[in-house]
Amino acid sequence: MTLSRESLARLPKAELHTHLDGCVRPATLLALADRAGVELPAATPDGLADVMLVRHAHNLEEYLDRYKVTVSVLQSTEALARVAQELVQDAAAEAIRYLEVRFCPALHAPGVSIEGALEAVLDGLRAGEQATGTIARVIACGLRTLPPATSLAIARAAVRHRDTRIVAFDLAGAEAGHPPAAHREAFDAARDGGLRLTCHAGEGAGAEYIREALAVCHAERIGHGVRLAEDPGLETEVATRAIPLEMCLTSNVHTRTVETLEAHPLARYLALGIPVTLNTDSRLMDRTSLTQEYWLAHTTLGLDAAALRRVALNAFRHAFLEDGDKTALLKRVTPELEELA
Ligand SMILES: [Zn+2]
């Protein structure tokens, strides 16, 4: 039976993988560029939405190029806070009850320091949370293309500023040729400081980086993990250990991680018992929403109501939220999830 798109929009959802600088509203991008005197590739919100959408990238690197545009206007604490607040509002509008927002705080200098960027985003998320009730947390990202010392500085700043809202450290950016182990010290510092760990892997490079992210960097979740099936032994290990995968269908097509949506391995991993989750990665560059990702999983990958409920529950269960808050959240959303049939 086909579910309605509206029922998926109403379904209470958690999102674990979305990039702040990939989720700027086009109109906000224009307003911020105007204020900062930055030239953009288009002058209207619709025109900008078209230019920023990555349809035919050849690889992850080409896709990531678009982020330079958004980062160019996110060079003040006001801009960072505004975009963070609007992202929570956009999430709340599609029944996202819990949101983990990730970004690299080292990309806003010299105007904004690493610590200043973290504080600005926390301020914006707090305002969004107060206005909507959607719980929002931060994942601080190191970038593979920046020196490991920068990742370490980010991890240490995140630990120093760890109130209850900075919950984890991640490694993002162009993957091929940049093994996660090079940033091991940053992962160790984050873990020693009480942060949780996730790592982009198996997106722009093969399963060997997933193995390394788990074995060397001690990642607790994997960002994407699409190419896990290349290593059957590792696939079994991920299923046995119930390592969550933060999957992003539309983005994986746009980065050419999969050739077509139909070829996406999400349903395979779900059937193996791996706790897969659905995420947007980037609302602007992928022109998507979390509702759209659930819709694609339903209409293209054939996930039925029970499977979609399971995917939604996976995201709540594997959130990097403190145990007490998570238990309370799960108690609130479980009866609502059961309404999807
Ligand atoms: Zn990502």
mmCIF file of N, CA and C and ligand atoms in Angstrom, residues 17 19 67 102 170 172 200 203 224 248 281, ligand 1:
data_model
loop_
_atom_site.group_PDB
_atom_site.id
_atom_site.type_symbol
_atom_site.label_atom_id
_atom_site.label_comp_id
_atom_site.label_asym_id
_atom_site.label_seq_id
_atom_site.Cartn_x
_atom_site.Cartn_y
_atom_site.Cartn_z
ATOM 1 N N HIS A 17 22.358 13.635 10.348
ATOM 2 C CA HIS A 17 23.444 14.007 9.424
ATOM 3 C C HIS A 17 22.991 15.120 8.487
ATOM 4 N N HIS A 19 24.488 19.174 7.147
ATOM 5 C CA HIS A 19 25.574 20.166 7.235
ATOM 6 C C HIS A 19 24.988 21.572 7.267
ATOM 7 N N TYR A 67 29.953 24.266 -1.622
ATOM 8 C CA TYR A 67 30.005 24.739 -0.231
ATOM 9 C C TYR A 67 30.830 26.020 -0.100
ATOM 10 N N ARG A 102 25.838 19.566 11.826
ATOM 11 C CA ARG A 102 27.299 19.508 11.834
ATOM 12 C C ARG A 102 27.895 20.604 10.960
ATOM 13 N N ASP A 170 33.260 14.801 14.192
ATOM 14 C CA ASP A 170 33.136 14.090 12.922
ATOM 15 C C ASP A 170 34.287 14.513 12.017
ATOM 16 N N ALA A 172 34.883 15.240 7.969
ATOM 17 C CA ALA A 172 34.144 15.402 6.712
ATOM 18 C C ALA A 172 35.089 15.849 5.604
ATOM 19 N N HIS A 200 32.560 10.437 8.405
ATOM 20 C CA HIS A 200 32.209 10.194 7.008
ATOM 21 C C HIS A 200 33.138 9.103 6.463
ATOM 22 N N GLU A 203 31.944 6.843 1.220
ATOM 23 C CA GLU A 203 31.158 7.706 0.334
ATOM 24 C C GLU A 203 32.020 8.045 -0.893
ATOM 25 N N HIS A 224 27.243 8.028 5.909
ATOM 26 C CA HIS A 224 27.021 7.367 4.610
ATOM 27 C C HIS A 224 27.279 5.854 4.682
ATOM 28 N N CYS A 248 22.137 9.079 3.144
ATOM 29 C CA CYS A 248 21.571 10.273 2.513
ATOM 30 C C CYS A 248 21.346 9.952 1.038
ATOM 31 N N ASP A 281 21.755 15.362 4.425
ATOM 32 C CA ASP A 281 23.114 15.810 4.105
ATOM 33 C C ASP A 281 23.103 17.311 3.840
HETATM 34 ZN ZN ZN B 1 27.894 14.689 5.028
#
